[in-house]
């Protein structure tokens, strides 16, 4: 008799009551052993003690044994470790009848008293139609900051009870925070049914104005602007909020061409707010006045003055950086030199360097495309220690190259300056591309190179959370890969990082569980990659191999042999395109491991004489992608990097770039690493960097290839 049948017979023989705990644990441990992805040995499970009840309960849920699951969850809730206890309490809110679920949800909230537990409790109370209790529990929530889902539940209860506070709560929800999909859904439902019974006409007009702005119906919203202004001026109950001012600014920018007139209105708005001592509204009014003067053209001084004044009034660090971003961007539209002057003035004052990364990427393209080599080097010296690590590394590496090529002038010895710049580029945190290229230029090998390849940004404030890691480890030990990724996302979004040691265990387990779900492999790479980006210790080679795995190795080897490709290049392409998920499909319609578009696949199929094919089949997808990449290389003068660009953006665009770009410096060709930085599409530039760095990592990890050899091969 099959083991499952024997266990079922055993259970039936035990009667209809609950099996004693010892037999129940035996039952589930045996059942778990049947799984292909069942985690570690039963010996390792013993260290979980009372926490084991939680995992056994999950298996009971999976096998429709709800009552047994409830008993086990209750034991785990009472005796389990911190996160096990909470997850068990949360699980109980989904089991049993309505009264049992409601009681469990209220117990959860009474224990933890946070937004998540409140949402669970209120959701069950709404389901049980206990609306008065919902209103009581949500009485003190902050409409401007609480979860939209929680507010929606309160609105449902207020409406069901005919509570007179409904109208004001709805209006506050629509005017004190950014409009979301939750707002839009509620609006559609209300318009169809009862909006006239919820809010008065003045409130309806303002809410509709905000919804139209959210939908980007700027012309329609602009037509309502004068009515909104009149209503707020005349109705003492209603007032301007930063969100309403922002919407006014958006519709004035995109729903009208009267930019100077609209800018003057925001100037008046700013003066009135300043008189009232309202710095928040003053900021937003000045900011949109600046945007409108800028868009109107020929009003540079007016826009410049208001951007700077808004920075003085900024209610938060984010708002300061936002105004400064627009100021620099405006100056960049006039000239790179003007932007450089503003960056030099303010780079020590911004709060989040990452906010300006895209501006430095754009500035880089402008300077290198116009061959302003010395200006590029000047920017490097200005932003050192001020911009984010990746940007500093990029400007350092490229400055080193420009100095080495004799294109940028230095006062000191050029060789020394180039080495200094390359050494600085090694300190790039998590950006491997410029680190690798700098290591190549410095000629690093052996242990010196290994140190660079394994280097990352160490989190000095890392504190290991043992209970969190025990919960995640338990999913692996007891064979539940489907829970790991979502749990990990929850913890990391709450600022609780994972130790590298734990991340390696989880990533390895999930890669071993690919047969259970193809997405597990991609998830495992994301977990280990994110952990390496915010690490508690030096990266191990094993961690790097988990981050750069060799899945589908036999198919890759065969395809590379057939189409004369380097395996490390094909692995880099598959990893960059799909993270080895054969079932993934992009929003543009690209399918499978090598992310082929249907049109491209049809062309390849015709050339390979295949009448039918399935792009979700790994063998087919790898063969088609390999053929396509090999074909691009041959059509682009045997240049792997040009083929990579074409794979991302199309061969026609690449040929246009080659035709329009000045690829020579005197009698020399422009090096490909610098040419890459002049490509007009940010996506393609970053794609090229990803492929090069991934191929170099694969070559170093698995093929004992010198770093320089791989970089030189691909950049040829």
XYZ file of C-alpha atoms in Angstrom:
716
model
C 0.000 0.000 0.000
C 1.274 3.533 -0.865
C 2.492 5.475 2.201
C -0.133 8.190 1.771
C -2.886 5.568 1.701
C -1.467 3.929 4.826
C -1.424 7.263 6.621
C -4.985 7.984 5.548
C -6.077 4.580 6.812
C -4.280 5.207 10.096
C -6.078 8.498 10.488
C -9.469 6.984 9.710
C -8.884 4.229 12.231
C -8.115 6.823 14.878
C -11.714 7.972 14.795
C -13.304 11.288 14.086
C -11.697 13.181 16.986
C -8.401 14.991 16.861
C -5.303 12.815 16.639
C -3.084 13.115 19.641
C -0.266 15.612 19.033
C 2.491 12.998 18.916
C 0.701 11.035 16.194
C -0.192 14.222 14.358
C 3.417 15.342 14.279
C 4.465 11.910 13.025
C 1.778 12.065 10.360
C 2.878 15.388 8.984
C 6.597 14.698 9.214
C 6.022 11.551 7.149
C 3.820 13.426 4.733
C 6.411 16.150 4.336
C 8.995 13.532 3.447
C 6.963 12.706 0.351
C 7.511 16.165 -1.136
C 10.133 16.651 -3.837
C 11.009 20.005 -2.288
C 10.759 19.018 1.360
C 13.653 20.927 2.914
C 16.129 19.582 5.422
C 16.156 16.319 7.312
C 13.837 15.612 10.214
C 16.838 15.886 12.522
C 17.183 19.567 11.616
C 13.493 20.050 12.305
C 13.877 19.151 15.954
C 15.584 22.466 16.730
C 12.288 24.267 16.088
C 10.652 22.868 19.244
C 7.211 24.444 19.697
C 7.597 26.393 16.439
C 7.151 23.087 14.597
C 3.422 23.342 15.255
C 3.188 26.315 12.902
C 4.703 24.455 9.958
C 2.647 21.350 10.653
C -0.419 23.580 10.703
C 0.480 24.971 7.284
C 0.639 21.433 5.927
C -2.718 20.705 7.550
C -4.191 23.712 5.750
C -2.735 22.476 2.460
C -4.432 19.114 2.988
C -7.820 20.595 4.017
C -7.564 19.604 7.673
C -8.837 22.921 9.031
C -9.708 21.860 12.567
C -6.332 20.237 13.131
C -4.651 23.289 11.645
C -6.500 25.552 14.074
C -5.360 23.483 17.046
C -1.760 23.563 15.880
C -1.837 27.289 15.144
C -3.191 27.928 18.634
C -0.337 25.952 20.163
C 2.186 27.866 18.058
C 0.529 31.173 18.918
C 0.809 30.422 22.618
C 4.253 28.844 22.766
C 6.069 29.835 19.569
C 8.831 32.380 19.059
C 8.020 36.011 18.192
C 7.214 35.793 14.493
C 5.870 32.261 14.638
C 3.399 33.367 17.302
C 2.235 36.298 15.191
C 1.967 34.364 11.938
C -0.068 31.737 13.751
C -2.393 34.390 15.156
C -2.782 35.839 11.659
C -3.497 32.413 10.178
C -6.306 31.868 12.679
C -8.129 34.917 11.296
C -8.655 32.935 8.083
C -9.928 29.699 9.614
C -13.214 28.622 11.171
C -16.641 30.199 10.984
C -17.345 33.931 10.944
C -17.443 34.220 14.726
C -14.199 32.289 15.165
C -12.426 34.398 12.537
C -13.720 37.608 14.092
C -12.663 36.564 17.585
C -9.214 35.644 16.292
C -8.883 38.955 14.451
C -9.840 40.960 17.538
C -7.423 38.958 19.654
C -4.701 39.658 17.088
C -5.367 43.411 17.248
C -5.576 43.484 21.026
C -2.202 41.753 21.160
C -0.270 43.783 18.584
C -2.122 47.127 18.286
C -0.694 48.076 14.867
C -2.149 48.974 11.463
C -1.807 45.504 9.981
C -3.584 43.794 12.861
C -6.224 46.539 12.844
C -6.906 46.000 9.144
C -7.342 42.263 9.708
C -9.695 42.862 12.627
C -11.757 45.479 10.816
C -11.956 43.358 7.659
C -13.476 40.475 9.599
C -15.854 42.811 11.421
C -17.081 44.252 8.110
C -17.535 40.724 6.796
C -19.549 39.942 9.935
C -21.505 43.199 9.444
C -20.417 44.480 12.850
C -20.269 48.066 11.565
C -20.600 49.854 14.901
C -17.536 48.029 16.181
C -15.649 48.963 13.008
C -16.472 52.635 13.549
C -15.344 52.428 17.159
C -12.042 50.704 16.353
C -11.170 53.134 13.536
C -12.217 56.287 15.349
C -8.695 57.555 15.962
C -7.026 56.728 12.630
C -5.133 59.445 10.768
C -6.897 60.043 7.459
C -3.773 61.572 5.934
C -1.448 58.698 6.833
C -3.347 55.480 7.551
C -3.673 52.673 5.031
C -6.141 53.404 2.236
C -7.582 49.936 2.754
C -8.271 50.736 6.405
C -9.948 54.013 5.489
C -12.087 52.277 2.891
C -13.276 49.848 5.550
C -14.177 52.742 7.850
C -16.067 54.455 5.030
C -18.008 51.246 4.382
C -19.045 51.060 8.032
C -19.963 54.760 8.212
C -22.074 54.427 5.079
C -23.824 51.255 6.257
C -24.737 52.946 9.532
C -25.764 56.222 7.914
C -23.235 58.018 10.106
C -23.195 61.832 9.510
C -19.372 61.834 9.692
C -19.214 60.034 6.351
C -19.168 63.120 4.111
C -16.381 64.856 5.997
C -14.314 61.654 6.180
C -14.677 61.070 2.433
C -13.733 64.663 1.661
C -10.692 64.589 3.954
C -9.560 61.324 2.369
C -9.736 62.838 -1.111
C -7.994 66.093 -0.249
C -5.291 65.296 2.322
C -3.292 62.681 0.441
C -2.253 61.521 -3.005
C -5.061 59.981 -5.036
C -4.648 56.207 -5.371
C -6.368 53.348 -7.135
C -8.401 52.850 -3.951
C -9.708 56.418 -4.261
C -10.523 55.890 -7.912
C -12.435 52.648 -7.300
C -14.447 54.252 -4.517
C -15.160 57.255 -6.728
C -16.473 55.099 -9.566
C -18.723 53.177 -7.205
C -19.944 56.388 -5.599
C -20.626 58.205 -8.870
C -22.769 55.341 -10.045
C -24.687 55.091 -6.790
C -24.594 57.516 -3.906
C -22.029 60.293 -4.295
C -24.752 62.955 -4.197
C -25.862 61.533 -0.876
C -22.338 61.498 0.566
C -20.798 64.897 -0.203
C -22.353 68.265 -1.020
C -21.920 69.916 -4.411
C -18.843 71.950 -3.479
C -17.059 68.878 -2.120
C -18.056 66.857 -5.184
C -16.519 69.444 -7.530
C -13.182 69.378 -5.713
C -13.152 65.573 -5.513
C -13.963 65.287 -9.222
C -11.202 67.798 -10.002
C -8.698 65.628 -8.153
C -9.901 62.457 -9.869
C -9.633 64.065 -13.310
C -6.076 65.103 -12.482
C -5.281 61.565 -11.310
C -6.589 60.243 -14.626
C -4.373 62.796 -16.432
C -7.452 64.388 -17.990
C -5.664 67.677 -17.611
C -7.698 69.696 -20.108
C -10.988 68.709 -18.462
C -9.534 69.354 -15.018
C -8.226 72.765 -16.060
C -11.745 73.732 -17.112
C -12.815 73.083 -13.510
C -9.959 75.101 -12.008
C -11.760 78.417 -11.716
C -14.715 76.718 -10.015
C -12.381 75.027 -7.524
C -10.720 78.358 -6.709
C -14.089 80.105 -6.290
C -15.425 77.351 -4.025
C -12.384 77.360 -1.736
C -12.455 81.170 -1.521
C -16.141 81.242 -0.632
C -16.677 78.130 1.486
C -15.144 78.516 4.943
C -15.370 74.754 5.541
C -12.995 73.997 2.700
C -9.354 74.974 2.444
C -6.393 74.551 0.164
C -4.210 71.548 0.879
C -0.774 70.822 -0.610
C -2.406 68.029 -2.623
C -4.968 70.397 -4.168
C -2.275 72.972 -4.955
C -0.178 70.249 -6.602
C -3.130 69.226 -8.767
C -3.730 72.859 -9.671
C -0.100 73.060 -10.713
C -0.261 69.910 -12.832
C -3.378 70.956 -14.734
C -1.932 74.459 -15.262
C 1.206 72.887 -16.732
C -0.424 70.255 -18.931
C -4.002 71.422 -19.467
C -3.329 74.970 -20.625
C -0.792 77.019 -22.566
C -1.326 80.181 -20.471
C 1.833 79.471 -18.500
C 2.749 83.058 -17.581
C -0.786 83.875 -16.453
C -0.970 80.677 -14.432
C 2.464 81.352 -12.929
C 1.260 84.767 -11.753
C -1.688 83.064 -10.031
C 0.677 80.761 -8.121
C 2.804 83.771 -7.185
C -0.269 85.320 -5.578
C -1.097 82.031 -3.909
C 2.439 81.859 -2.473
C 2.261 85.418 -1.119
C -1.079 84.759 0.577
C 0.173 81.523 2.119
C 3.347 83.242 3.311
C 1.303 85.982 4.997
C -0.690 83.267 6.772
C 2.545 81.614 7.918
C 1.707 78.455 5.958
C 5.148 77.315 4.816
C 3.881 74.065 3.298
C 1.420 75.722 0.911
C 3.970 78.477 0.255
C 6.440 75.854 -0.907
C 4.038 74.140 -3.309
C 2.785 77.438 -4.733
C 6.351 78.666 -5.347
C 7.383 75.324 -6.825
C 4.601 75.340 -9.416
C 5.120 79.020 -10.154
C 8.714 78.097 -11.005
C 7.616 75.150 -13.160
C 5.203 77.367 -15.083
C 7.726 80.173 -15.640
C 10.200 77.568 -16.864
C 7.701 76.039 -19.262
C 6.697 79.473 -20.559
C 10.216 80.074 -21.850
C 12.131 83.360 -21.655
C 11.431 83.537 -17.922
C 14.598 81.917 -16.655
C 15.250 84.473 -13.924
C 11.683 84.220 -12.591
C 11.836 80.414 -12.559
C 15.324 80.357 -11.018
C 14.290 82.744 -8.234
C 11.202 80.747 -7.328
C 12.949 77.368 -7.359
C 15.498 78.759 -4.923
C 12.858 80.425 -2.755
C 10.859 77.175 -2.652
C 13.995 75.405 -1.424
C 14.127 77.902 1.452
C 10.491 77.090 2.300
C 10.764 73.321 1.747
C 8.763 71.465 4.439
C 10.892 68.322 4.084
C 14.259 67.115 2.822
C 12.476 65.429 -0.072
C 10.823 68.690 -1.129
C 14.155 70.527 -0.991
C 15.769 67.903 -3.206
C 12.792 67.946 -5.553
C 13.074 71.704 -6.158
C 16.842 71.443 -6.569
C 16.417 68.611 -9.082
C 14.175 70.786 -11.246
C 16.563 73.732 -10.918
C 19.525 71.661 -12.101
C 17.453 70.085 -14.857
C 16.373 73.532 -16.079
C 19.971 74.725 -16.098
C 21.033 71.613 -17.985
C 18.527 72.517 -20.701
C 20.362 75.817 -21.125
C 23.899 74.458 -21.005
C 25.919 71.783 -19.235
C 28.166 74.538 -17.874
C 25.229 76.243 -16.154
C 24.142 72.935 -14.615
C 27.699 72.310 -13.422
C 27.731 75.695 -11.671
C 24.474 74.917 -9.855
C 25.680 71.454 -8.887
C 28.884 72.966 -7.502
C 26.845 75.467 -5.468
C 24.378 72.985 -3.977
C 25.950 69.507 -4.018
C 26.899 69.742 -0.345
C 23.331 70.709 0.597
C 21.187 68.015 -0.972
C 19.874 65.302 1.323
C 19.488 62.157 -0.792
C 22.237 61.799 -3.405
C 20.324 58.992 -5.133
C 17.599 61.474 -6.085
C 20.009 63.085 -8.574
C 21.459 59.957 -10.178
C 19.409 60.309 -13.365
C 20.567 63.921 -13.810
C 24.200 62.853 -13.635
C 23.498 60.118 -16.158
C 22.005 62.687 -18.539
C 24.857 65.131 -17.913
C 27.349 62.363 -18.634
C 25.775 61.696 -22.035
C 25.737 65.413 -22.891
C 29.369 65.963 -21.979
C 30.762 62.822 -23.595
C 28.668 63.148 -26.748
C 29.869 66.729 -27.207
C 33.422 65.656 -26.387
C 33.617 68.004 -23.438
C 36.276 65.813 -21.871
C 37.669 68.424 -19.468
C 34.203 69.383 -18.235
C 33.474 65.745 -17.502
C 36.638 65.583 -15.408
C 35.587 68.795 -13.622
C 32.247 67.241 -12.666
C 34.092 64.257 -11.201
C 36.105 66.572 -8.968
C 32.997 68.565 -7.960
C 30.815 65.629 -6.912
C 33.408 63.419 -5.215
C 32.022 62.654 -1.780
C 28.656 64.299 -2.554
C 26.976 62.167 -5.208
C 25.905 58.564 -4.619
C 28.590 55.873 -4.706
C 27.569 54.494 -8.091
C 27.655 57.925 -9.731
C 31.015 58.765 -8.162
C 32.390 55.421 -9.341
C 31.143 56.032 -12.871
C 32.636 59.517 -13.124
C 35.865 58.296 -11.534
C 36.317 55.412 -13.965
C 35.462 57.430 -17.061
C 37.652 60.322 -15.899
C 40.498 57.857 -15.503
C 39.936 56.666 -19.065
C 39.813 60.206 -20.445
C 43.043 61.078 -18.636
C 44.736 57.873 -19.777
C 43.710 58.537 -23.379
C 45.086 62.067 -23.181
C 41.643 63.610 -23.657
C 41.252 65.310 -20.265
C 43.930 67.641 -18.964
C 45.354 67.361 -15.457
C 47.792 69.493 -13.510
C 49.420 66.488 -11.867
C 51.053 63.485 -13.524
C 48.403 61.939 -15.841
C 49.399 58.372 -14.993
C 49.065 59.059 -11.269
C 45.739 60.862 -11.737
C 44.356 58.009 -13.838
C 45.394 55.430 -11.223
C 43.835 57.553 -8.477
C 40.581 57.791 -10.430
C 40.512 54.032 -11.128
C 41.182 53.282 -7.475
C 38.325 55.573 -6.500
C 36.071 53.720 -8.965
C 36.659 50.497 -7.047
C 34.676 51.990 -4.145
C 31.367 51.748 -5.963
C 29.344 49.928 -3.348
C 27.052 47.581 -5.216
C 27.747 48.642 -8.811
C 29.962 45.905 -10.217
C 30.358 47.316 -13.744
C 32.698 50.228 -13.026
C 34.511 48.230 -10.344
C 35.316 45.520 -12.861
C 36.420 47.925 -15.573
C 38.595 49.822 -13.096
C 40.129 46.564 -11.861
C 40.901 45.669 -15.472
C 42.587 49.014 -16.125
C 44.618 48.654 -12.921
C 45.653 45.150 -14.005
C 44.440 43.493 -10.806
C 44.727 39.706 -10.607
C 44.718 36.952 -7.993
C 43.713 37.873 -4.462
C 43.567 41.601 -5.290
C 41.001 40.926 -8.004
C 39.099 38.472 -5.798
C 38.780 41.175 -3.149
C 37.231 43.509 -5.702
C 34.865 40.862 -7.085
C 33.658 40.017 -3.576
C 33.460 43.578 -2.308
C 30.143 45.205 -1.499
C 28.616 47.817 0.743
C 28.731 46.610 4.344
C 25.837 47.774 6.505
C 27.518 49.117 9.680
C 24.243 49.161 11.599
C 23.225 45.598 10.718
C 21.605 43.720 13.592
C 20.679 40.104 13.082
C 17.065 39.252 13.859
C 17.202 35.642 15.024
C 13.433 35.147 15.256
C 12.885 36.492 11.745
C 15.564 34.224 10.307
C 14.204 31.263 12.253
C 10.787 31.815 10.648
C 12.299 31.967 7.150
C 14.603 29.014 7.782
C 11.592 27.030 8.948
C 9.892 27.462 5.595
C 12.960 25.886 3.995
C 13.410 23.137 6.586
C 9.752 22.081 6.400
C 9.475 22.463 2.623
C 7.416 25.626 2.015
C 9.235 27.629 -0.690
C 6.012 29.435 -1.638
C 6.049 31.467 1.588
C 9.668 32.627 1.592
C 9.704 35.399 -0.995
C 6.627 37.268 0.223
C 7.815 37.018 3.835
C 11.247 38.274 2.833
C 9.672 41.216 0.972
C 7.630 42.122 4.044
C 10.662 42.121 6.307
C 12.941 44.052 3.947
C 10.259 46.667 3.215
C 10.104 47.223 6.973
C 13.858 47.766 7.099
C 14.830 44.377 8.535
C 17.760 43.033 6.484
C 18.747 39.401 6.215
C 22.153 38.043 7.141
C 24.198 36.721 4.224
C 24.419 33.305 5.866
C 20.632 32.986 6.042
C 20.173 34.401 2.532
C 22.522 31.744 1.160
C 20.505 28.982 2.802
C 17.197 30.325 1.514
C 18.498 31.024 -1.967
C 20.001 27.548 -2.294
C 16.781 25.929 -1.104
C 14.647 27.901 -3.558
C 16.948 27.105 -6.457
C 16.571 23.443 -5.533
C 12.774 23.881 -5.641
C 12.458 25.125 -9.204
C 10.290 22.132 -10.134
C 7.690 23.303 -7.603
C 7.356 26.705 -9.315
C 9.551 28.213 -12.026
C 9.411 31.627 -10.346
C 11.318 30.328 -7.290
C 14.613 30.505 -9.164
C 14.196 34.184 -10.021
C 13.051 34.899 -6.478
C 16.141 33.199 -5.071
C 18.394 35.454 -7.162
C 16.547 38.549 -5.987
C 16.900 37.536 -2.349
C 20.637 36.887 -2.521
C 21.252 39.965 -4.706
C 19.381 42.315 -2.382
C 21.190 40.849 0.621
C 24.585 41.310 -1.021
C 23.633 44.938 -1.740
C 23.082 45.528 1.986
C 25.447 43.043 3.551
C 26.494 42.247 7.091
C 29.796 40.668 6.066
C 32.170 40.084 3.165
C 30.562 38.309 0.231
C 31.414 34.648 -0.271
C 32.071 32.910 -3.574
C 29.103 30.648 -2.845
C 26.858 33.703 -2.509
C 28.107 35.021 -5.841
C 27.403 31.671 -7.489
C 23.854 31.779 -6.131
C 23.558 35.321 -7.474
C 24.970 34.221 -10.845
C 23.753 30.600 -11.202
C 24.160 28.231 -14.150
C 20.671 26.886 -14.632
C 19.894 25.019 -17.898
C 23.614 24.291 -18.251
C 23.239 21.478 -20.782
C 21.045 23.599 -23.032
C 23.425 26.554 -22.763
C 26.451 24.402 -23.575
C 24.772 22.912 -26.635
C 23.531 26.283 -27.935
C 26.918 27.940 -27.486
C 28.635 25.075 -29.283
C 26.153 25.242 -32.149
C 26.173 29.019 -32.578
C 29.764 29.796 -31.563
C 28.948 31.850 -28.463
C 30.803 32.167 -25.177
C 28.856 30.438 -22.433
C 29.453 33.292 -19.999
C 27.923 35.736 -22.501
C 24.807 33.619 -22.984
C 24.413 33.087 -19.229
C 24.731 36.845 -18.765
C 22.016 37.454 -21.333
C 19.598 34.911 -19.820
C 20.174 36.203 -16.306
C 19.727 39.833 -17.357
C 16.640 39.129 -19.446
C 14.672 36.715 -17.270
C 16.544 35.689 -14.104
C 16.142 32.147 -15.474
C 12.332 32.191 -15.315
C 11.144 30.375 -18.479
C 7.542 31.493 -18.045
C 8.132 35.219 -17.665
C 6.572 37.650 -20.138
C 7.319 41.360 -20.305
C 4.726 44.105 -20.678
C 5.945 44.546 -24.249
C 5.287 40.875 -25.016
C 8.822 39.455 -24.822
C 8.688 35.795 -23.777
C 10.825 33.318 -21.879
C 14.431 32.924 -20.847
C 15.944 35.095 -23.570
C 12.893 37.393 -23.796
C 12.144 37.086 -27.497
C 9.415 39.069 -29.206
C 6.989 37.050 -31.301
C 8.047 38.737 -34.523
C 11.699 37.938 -33.887
C 10.816 34.361 -32.964
C 8.900 33.882 -36.227
C 11.897 35.091 -38.233
C 14.250 32.777 -36.341
C 11.868 29.828 -36.682
C 11.754 30.337 -40.437
C 15.539 30.389 -40.676
C 15.788 27.265 -38.520
C 13.027 25.578 -40.577
C 10.695 25.060 -37.606
C 6.982 25.175 -38.314
C 5.873 25.095 -34.691
C 7.566 26.233 -31.516
C 6.884 27.177 -27.912
C 8.868 30.105 -26.511
C 8.098 28.998 -22.961
C 9.984 25.776 -23.646
C 13.531 26.380 -22.299
C 15.260 24.387 -25.041
C 13.460 26.246 -27.821
C 13.882 29.660 -26.233
C 17.603 29.223 -25.580
C 18.159 27.922 -29.113
C 16.238 30.814 -30.701
C 17.885 33.442 -28.476
C 21.337 32.026 -29.137
C 20.789 31.985 -32.883
C 19.481 35.554 -32.813
C 22.420 36.870 -30.751
C 24.952 35.030 -32.935
C 23.300 36.422 -36.044
C 23.460 39.968 -34.680
C 27.157 39.570 -33.895
C 27.902 38.495 -37.466
C 25.850 41.370 -38.906
C 27.625 43.946 -36.733
C 31.241 43.276 -37.655
C 31.610 40.472 -35.116
C 31.177 42.920 -32.229
C 29.532 41.273 -29.196
C 28.789 44.611 -27.514
C 27.081 46.026 -30.590
C 25.050 42.833 -30.828
C 24.061 43.261 -27.174
C 22.888 46.814 -27.900
C 20.943 45.538 -30.916
C 19.391 42.737 -28.875
C 17.955 45.407 -26.594
C 17.117 48.215 -28.997
C 17.119 46.732 -32.498
C 19.803 46.601 -35.165
C 18.444 49.613 -37.065
C 18.942 51.913 -34.093
C 22.450 50.609 -33.482
C 23.402 51.244 -37.095
C 22.003 54.749 -36.768
C 24.126 55.378 -33.682
C 27.185 54.054 -35.475
C 26.464 56.255 -38.475
C 25.784 59.415 -36.488
C 28.458 59.010 -33.817
C 32.000 60.241 -34.259
C 33.838 57.047 -33.457
C 37.293 58.415 -34.077
C 39.558 60.654 -31.995
C 42.156 61.813 -34.427
C 43.556 58.608 -35.837
C 42.164 56.473 -32.999
C 38.769 54.884 -32.545
C 36.595 55.896 -29.610
C 36.827 53.012 -27.097
C 33.622 51.016 -26.714
C 33.374 51.629 -22.970
C 33.155 55.360 -23.706
C 30.896 54.858 -26.733
C 28.472 52.977 -24.478
C 28.101 56.109 -22.347
C 27.037 58.176 -25.382
C 24.113 55.946 -26.410
C 20.948 58.104 -26.289
C 18.790 55.494 -24.521
C 19.318 55.057 -20.773
C 17.780 51.573 -20.871
C 20.245 50.384 -23.501
C 23.219 51.909 -21.703
C 22.268 50.116 -18.494
C 21.529 46.898 -20.392
C 25.024 46.933 -21.854
C 26.561 47.467 -18.422
C 24.541 44.583 -16.951
C 25.568 42.158 -19.691
C 29.253 43.063 -19.481
C 29.442 42.825 -15.688
C 27.411 39.591 -15.567
C 29.515 37.967 -18.299
C 32.697 38.995 -16.495
C 31.378 37.550 -13.238
C 30.385 34.264 -14.917
C 33.766 34.003 -16.612
C 35.619 34.644 -13.358
C 33.435 32.340 -11.231
C 33.155 29.307 -13.506
C 35.619 29.450 -16.393
C 38.835 30.697 -14.764
C 38.930 33.459 -17.345
C 41.049 36.575 -16.720
C 38.763 39.544 -16.176
C 40.518 41.628 -18.788
C 40.148 38.932 -21.431
C 36.373 38.808 -21.022
C 35.956 42.594 -20.987
C 38.173 42.988 -24.038
C 36.295 40.213 -25.884
C 32.848 41.710 -25.287
C 33.862 45.341 -25.841
C 35.482 44.517 -29.164
